[in-house]
Amino acid sequence: MTTTAAPPPTIAAEPRGATRASLGDTTVDEMDPGVPPAPVPFSELLRTRTRNGHGTSSRAGFMSDLMRGSCSRDDLVRLLAQYWHMYRALEQAAVAHARHPVAGAFVTDRLTRLPSLEADLEHLAGPAWRDRLDAVPATVEYVDRLRGAASSSPTAFVAHHYTRYLGDLSGGQHIGRALRLRSGLPDEATTFFTFDDVPDPTAFKDEYRARLDSLPWDEADEEAVVTEVLHAYDLNARLLAELDAERDLGASAGASTGVAS
Ligand code: HEM
């Protein structure tokens, strides 16, 4: 049993119910009731039980607009500014866990995003980009969680690490491509979405999931990770909703400009 963080208020997880390997219409259980079913790998359980949370985050209007190429340059600056606060706290939590016998296995410089965020912000907002770092309330809460639970609890740290970096290596890759193709942004303005030290994201994610599957954690710890991932999705969704609301205010004041302008 490791130290787990106090459970955050989150949207409900999908039930822990057993998912069985299936061969066509016949499940392994039905084939031979005497053989105990293979345990569901933790990475699969995590993905299944947090699927609703992922759906809510990825369907946010802000994300759809990024994918469509209909965000303004200011919108992107506001998003990267929130990420700057989040990744600064997440990457500090990574330093705190680097020597932990379990959580430390996830820590690698290959994922570090803060320098890319700073380069992109400078490219998009100019040398005074630090004046544009106002955090929305959900970002403040996110950073508190990263500095608190995720810095002291290995299960919370792994949950936040997984939510952001596996997301960046999945949907984040599509978003980066869309920004370059549909918004005409140059590579130098979208380095956050490009992991130079992870040339094969699929292979990296497979290794990452294998690491999740070999965690020496008990069921209570696994539950703590699932709960915290749901909390992370909730924070991401709220952050995007708050940026959307801010954007609506800006649009009604006539402040929108093209992203590539
Ligand atoms: C437009 C927005 C998004 C799109 C299109 C998208 C798309 C995807 C896709 C296609 C995958 C599956 C990749 C694979 O199986 O290798 C994935 C996985 C994932 N996404 Fe997203 N995503 C989006 C937003 C987000 C957001 C906002 C987060 C949270 C910060 C997030 C976190 C994750 C995580 C953690 C995974 C890995 C799930 C797993 O395999 O265990 N995604 N995403």
PDB file of N, CA and C in Angstrom, residues 108-162:
ATOM      1  N   THR A 108      10.972  10.849 -17.105  1.00  0.00           N
ATOM      2  CA  THR A 108      12.017  10.899 -18.129  1.00  0.00           C
ATOM      3  C   THR A 108      12.069  12.287 -18.758  1.00  0.00           C
ATOM      4  N   ASP A 109      13.281  12.755 -19.004  1.00  0.00           N
ATOM      5  CA  ASP A 109      13.463  14.063 -19.655  1.00  0.00           C
ATOM      6  C   ASP A 109      12.896  14.075 -21.074  1.00  0.00           C
ATOM      7  N   ARG A 110      12.693  12.900 -21.639  1.00  0.00           N
ATOM      8  CA  ARG A 110      12.190  12.848 -23.019  1.00  0.00           C
ATOM      9  C   ARG A 110      10.808  13.494 -23.140  1.00  0.00           C
ATOM     10  N   LEU A 111      10.096  13.602 -22.030  1.00  0.00           N
ATOM     11  CA  LEU A 111       8.744  14.159 -22.081  1.00  0.00           C
ATOM     12  C   LEU A 111       8.683  15.649 -21.730  1.00  0.00           C
ATOM     13  N   THR A 112       9.736  16.177 -21.136  1.00  0.00           N
ATOM     14  CA  THR A 112       9.696  17.538 -20.581  1.00  0.00           C
ATOM     15  C   THR A 112       9.151  18.563 -21.581  1.00  0.00           C
ATOM     16  N   ARG A 113       8.139  19.312 -21.172  1.00  0.00           N
ATOM     17  CA  ARG A 113       7.434  20.237 -22.075  1.00  0.00           C
ATOM     18  C   ARG A 113       7.650  21.711 -21.770  1.00  0.00           C
ATOM     19  N   LEU A 114       8.121  22.053 -20.581  1.00  0.00           N
ATOM     20  CA  LEU A 114       8.167  23.476 -20.218  1.00  0.00           C
ATOM     21  C   LEU A 114       9.013  24.312 -21.196  1.00  0.00           C
ATOM     22  N   PRO A 115      10.214  23.876 -21.601  1.00  0.00           N
ATOM     23  CA  PRO A 115      10.988  24.697 -22.549  1.00  0.00           C
ATOM     24  C   PRO A 115      10.256  24.880 -23.885  1.00  0.00           C
ATOM     25  N   SER A 116       9.543  23.851 -24.354  1.00  0.00           N
ATOM     26  CA  SER A 116       8.799  23.993 -25.621  1.00  0.00           C
ATOM     27  C   SER A 116       7.676  25.001 -25.453  1.00  0.00           C
ATOM     28  N   LEU A 117       6.992  24.950 -24.314  1.00  0.00           N
ATOM     29  CA  LEU A 117       5.910  25.903 -24.077  1.00  0.00           C
ATOM     30  C   LEU A 117       6.447  27.335 -24.099  1.00  0.00           C
ATOM     31  N   GLU A 118       7.598  27.527 -23.477  1.00  0.00           N
ATOM     32  CA  GLU A 118       8.167  28.882 -23.422  1.00  0.00           C
ATOM     33  C   GLU A 118       8.563  29.349 -24.826  1.00  0.00           C
ATOM     34  N   ALA A 119       9.126  28.432 -25.617  1.00  0.00           N
ATOM     35  CA  ALA A 119       9.517  28.801 -26.989  1.00  0.00           C
ATOM     36  C   ALA A 119       8.282  29.162 -27.820  1.00  0.00           C
ATOM     37  N   ASP A 120       7.224  28.358 -27.694  1.00  0.00           N
ATOM     38  CA  ASP A 120       5.999  28.625 -28.474  1.00  0.00           C
ATOM     39  C   ASP A 120       5.361  29.938 -28.048  1.00  0.00           C
ATOM     40  N   LEU A 121       5.326  30.161 -26.724  1.00  0.00           N
ATOM     41  CA  LEU A 121       4.721  31.409 -26.231  1.00  0.00           C
ATOM     42  C   LEU A 121       5.502  32.619 -26.733  1.00  0.00           C
ATOM     43  N   GLU A 122       6.817  32.506 -26.736  1.00  0.00           N
ATOM     44  CA  GLU A 122       7.630  33.630 -27.216  1.00  0.00           C
ATOM     45  C   GLU A 122       7.354  33.871 -28.700  1.00  0.00           C
ATOM     46  N   HIS A 123       7.245  32.765 -29.447  1.00  0.00           N
ATOM     47  CA  HIS A 123       6.988  32.902 -30.886  1.00  0.00           C
ATOM     48  C   HIS A 123       5.627  33.557 -31.129  1.00  0.00           C
ATOM     49  N   LEU A 124       4.625  33.143 -30.356  1.00  0.00           N
ATOM     50  CA  LEU A 124       3.249  33.602 -30.617  1.00  0.00           C
ATOM     51  C   LEU A 124       2.924  34.950 -29.977  1.00  0.00           C
ATOM     52  N   ALA A 125       3.520  35.204 -28.810  1.00  0.00           N
ATOM     53  CA  ALA A 125       3.128  36.412 -28.055  1.00  0.00           C
ATOM     54  C   ALA A 125       4.255  37.433 -27.957  1.00  0.00           C
ATOM     55  N   GLY A 126       5.435  37.069 -28.436  1.00  0.00           N
ATOM     56  CA  GLY A 126       6.554  38.019 -28.414  1.00  0.00           C
ATOM     57  C   GLY A 126       7.313  37.983 -27.096  1.00  0.00           C
ATOM     58  N   PRO A 127       8.353  38.825 -26.978  1.00  0.00           N
ATOM     59  CA  PRO A 127       9.243  38.763 -25.815  1.00  0.00           C
ATOM     60  C   PRO A 127       8.544  39.047 -24.482  1.00  0.00           C
ATOM     61  N   ALA A 128       7.389  39.723 -24.543  1.00  0.00           N
ATOM     62  CA  ALA A 128       6.674  40.032 -23.287  1.00  0.00           C
ATOM     63  C   ALA A 128       5.646  38.949 -22.943  1.00  0.00           C
ATOM     64  N   TRP A 129       5.875  37.708 -23.423  1.00  0.00           N
ATOM     65  CA  TRP A 129       4.882  36.647 -23.228  1.00  0.00           C
ATOM     66  C   TRP A 129       4.586  36.392 -21.747  1.00  0.00           C
ATOM     67  N   ARG A 130       5.536  36.695 -20.865  1.00  0.00           N
ATOM     68  CA  ARG A 130       5.277  36.436 -19.439  1.00  0.00           C
ATOM     69  C   ARG A 130       4.163  37.325 -18.885  1.00  0.00           C
ATOM     70  N   ASP A 131       3.870  38.411 -19.594  1.00  0.00           N
ATOM     71  CA  ASP A 131       2.750  39.275 -19.167  1.00  0.00           C
ATOM     72  C   ASP A 131       1.399  38.661 -19.516  1.00  0.00           C
ATOM     73  N   ARG A 132       1.428  37.544 -20.265  1.00  0.00           N
ATOM     74  CA  ARG A 132       0.162  36.958 -20.751  1.00  0.00           C
ATOM     75  C   ARG A 132      -0.179  35.668 -20.007  1.00  0.00           C
ATOM     76  N   LEU A 133       0.378  35.499 -18.800  1.00  0.00           N
ATOM     77  CA  LEU A 133       0.251  34.203 -18.137  1.00  0.00           C
ATOM     78  C   LEU A 133      -0.893  34.101 -17.126  1.00  0.00           C
ATOM     79  N   ASP A 134      -1.882  35.004 -17.196  1.00  0.00           N
ATOM     80  CA  ASP A 134      -2.997  34.918 -16.234  1.00  0.00           C
ATOM     81  C   ASP A 134      -3.611  33.523 -16.241  1.00  0.00           C
ATOM     82  N   ALA A 135      -3.814  32.982 -15.047  1.00  0.00           N
ATOM     83  CA  ALA A 135      -4.396  31.636 -14.949  1.00  0.00           C
ATOM     84  C   ALA A 135      -5.893  31.736 -14.687  1.00  0.00           C
ATOM     85  N   VAL A 136      -6.681  30.906 -15.383  1.00  0.00           N
ATOM     86  CA  VAL A 136      -8.117  30.834 -15.089  1.00  0.00           C
ATOM     87  C   VAL A 136      -8.283  30.030 -13.791  1.00  0.00           C
ATOM     88  N   PRO A 137      -9.450  30.112 -13.127  1.00  0.00           N
ATOM     89  CA  PRO A 137      -9.613  29.430 -11.832  1.00  0.00           C
ATOM     90  C   PRO A 137      -9.311  27.921 -11.880  1.00  0.00           C
ATOM     91  N   ALA A 138      -9.717  27.230 -12.944  1.00  0.00           N
ATOM     92  CA  ALA A 138      -9.455  25.778 -12.999  1.00  0.00           C
ATOM     93  C   ALA A 138      -7.954  25.498 -13.065  1.00  0.00           C
ATOM     94  N   THR A 139      -7.201  26.378 -13.692  1.00  0.00           N
ATOM     95  CA  THR A 139      -5.747  26.190 -13.749  1.00  0.00           C
ATOM     96  C   THR A 139      -5.150  26.348 -12.352  1.00  0.00           C
ATOM     97  N   VAL A 140      -5.647  27.329 -11.606  1.00  0.00           N
ATOM     98  CA  VAL A 140      -5.159  27.536 -10.236  1.00  0.00           C
ATOM     99  C   VAL A 140      -5.422  26.274  -9.411  1.00  0.00           C
ATOM    100  N   GLU A 141      -6.626  25.709  -9.576  1.00  0.00           N
ATOM    101  CA  GLU A 141      -6.980  24.492  -8.835  1.00  0.00           C
ATOM    102  C   GLU A 141      -6.109  23.307  -9.287  1.00  0.00           C
ATOM    103  N   TYR A 142      -5.885  23.234 -10.589  1.00  0.00           N
ATOM    104  CA  TYR A 142      -5.067  22.153 -11.168  1.00  0.00           C
ATOM    105  C   TYR A 142      -3.656  22.219 -10.561  1.00  0.00           C
ATOM    106  N   VAL A 143      -3.093  23.424 -10.573  1.00  0.00           N
ATOM    107  CA  VAL A 143      -1.730  23.604 -10.050  1.00  0.00           C
ATOM    108  C   VAL A 143      -1.678  23.251  -8.554  1.00  0.00           C
ATOM    109  N   ASP A 144      -2.712  23.629  -7.818  1.00  0.00           N
ATOM    110  CA  ASP A 144      -2.762  23.268  -6.386  1.00  0.00           C
ATOM    111  C   ASP A 144      -2.718  21.752  -6.224  1.00  0.00           C
ATOM    112  N   ARG A 145      -3.455  21.071  -7.059  1.00  0.00           N
ATOM    113  CA  ARG A 145      -3.506  19.599  -6.965  1.00  0.00           C
ATOM    114  C   ARG A 145      -2.131  18.995  -7.329  1.00  0.00           C
ATOM    115  N   LEU A 146      -1.487  19.594  -8.334  1.00  0.00           N
ATOM    116  CA  LEU A 146      -0.176  19.079  -8.751  1.00  0.00           C
ATOM    117  C   LEU A 146       0.888  19.359  -7.690  1.00  0.00           C
ATOM    118  N   ARG A 147       0.781  20.520  -7.059  1.00  0.00           N
ATOM    119  CA  ARG A 147       1.762  20.857  -6.014  1.00  0.00           C
ATOM    120  C   ARG A 147       1.465  20.117  -4.709  1.00  0.00           C
ATOM    121  N   GLY A 148       0.199  19.771  -4.506  1.00  0.00           N
ATOM    122  CA  GLY A 148      -0.185  19.072  -3.282  1.00  0.00           C
ATOM    123  C   GLY A 148      -0.130  17.559  -3.496  1.00  0.00           C
ATOM    124  N   ALA A 149      -1.285  16.979  -3.804  1.00  0.00           N
ATOM    125  CA  ALA A 149      -1.388  15.519  -3.919  1.00  0.00           C
ATOM    126  C   ALA A 149      -0.352  14.915  -4.865  1.00  0.00           C
ATOM    127  N   ALA A 150      -0.217  15.495  -6.068  1.00  0.00           N
ATOM    128  CA  ALA A 150       0.655  14.851  -7.062  1.00  0.00           C
ATOM    129  C   ALA A 150       2.132  14.963  -6.705  1.00  0.00           C
ATOM    130  N   SER A 151       2.474  15.855  -5.787  1.00  0.00           N
ATOM    131  CA  SER A 151       3.879  15.960  -5.395  1.00  0.00           C
ATOM    132  C   SER A 151       4.198  15.070  -4.198  1.00  0.00           C
ATOM    133  N   SER A 152       3.159  14.646  -3.470  1.00  0.00           N
ATOM    134  CA  SER A 152       3.428  13.846  -2.275  1.00  0.00           C
ATOM    135  C   SER A 152       2.933  12.403  -2.400  1.00  0.00           C
ATOM    136  N   SER A 153       2.029  12.142  -3.314  1.00  0.00           N
ATOM    137  CA  SER A 153       1.478  10.791  -3.438  1.00  0.00           C
ATOM    138  C   SER A 153       1.868  10.179  -4.784  1.00  0.00           C
ATOM    139  N   PRO A 154       2.567   9.034  -4.773  1.00  0.00           N
ATOM    140  CA  PRO A 154       2.969   8.400  -6.039  1.00  0.00           C
ATOM    141  C   PRO A 154       1.777   8.034  -6.924  1.00  0.00           C
ATOM    142  N   THR A 155       0.662   7.603  -6.326  1.00  0.00           N
ATOM    143  CA  THR A 155      -0.490   7.234  -7.172  1.00  0.00           C
ATOM    144  C   THR A 155      -1.055   8.474  -7.873  1.00  0.00           C
ATOM    145  N   ALA A 156      -1.158   9.590  -7.143  1.00  0.00           N
ATOM    146  CA  ALA A 156      -1.680  10.820  -7.759  1.00  0.00           C
ATOM    147  C   ALA A 156      -0.709  11.324  -8.826  1.00  0.00           C
ATOM    148  N   PHE A 157       0.589  11.198  -8.552  1.00  0.00           N
ATOM    149  CA  PHE A 157       1.571  11.644  -9.544  1.00  0.00           C
ATOM    150  C   PHE A 157       1.430  10.839 -10.840  1.00  0.00           C
ATOM    151  N   VAL A 158       1.375   9.524 -10.711  1.00  0.00           N
ATOM    152  CA  VAL A 158       1.263   8.682 -11.921  1.00  0.00           C
ATOM    153  C   VAL A 158      -0.017   9.028 -12.672  1.00  0.00           C
ATOM    154  N   ALA A 159      -1.098   9.277 -11.939  1.00  0.00           N
ATOM    155  CA  ALA A 159      -2.376   9.609 -12.585  1.00  0.00           C
ATOM    156  C   ALA A 159      -2.252  10.886 -13.420  1.00  0.00           C
ATOM    157  N   HIS A 160      -1.646  11.911 -12.856  1.00  0.00           N
ATOM    158  CA  HIS A 160      -1.532  13.177 -13.597  1.00  0.00           C
ATOM    159  C   HIS A 160      -0.518  13.064 -14.738  1.00  0.00           C
ATOM    160  N   HIS A 161       0.545  12.332 -14.490  1.00  0.00           N
ATOM    161  CA  HIS A 161       1.561  12.122 -15.523  1.00  0.00           C
ATOM    162  C   HIS A 161       0.927  11.423 -16.719  1.00  0.00           C
ATOM    163  N   TYR A 162       0.200  10.359 -16.456  1.00  0.00           N
ATOM    164  CA  TYR A 162      -0.485   9.592 -17.501  1.00  0.00           C
ATOM    165  C   TYR A 162      -1.473  10.486 -18.261  1.00  0.00           C
TER     166      TYR A 162
END
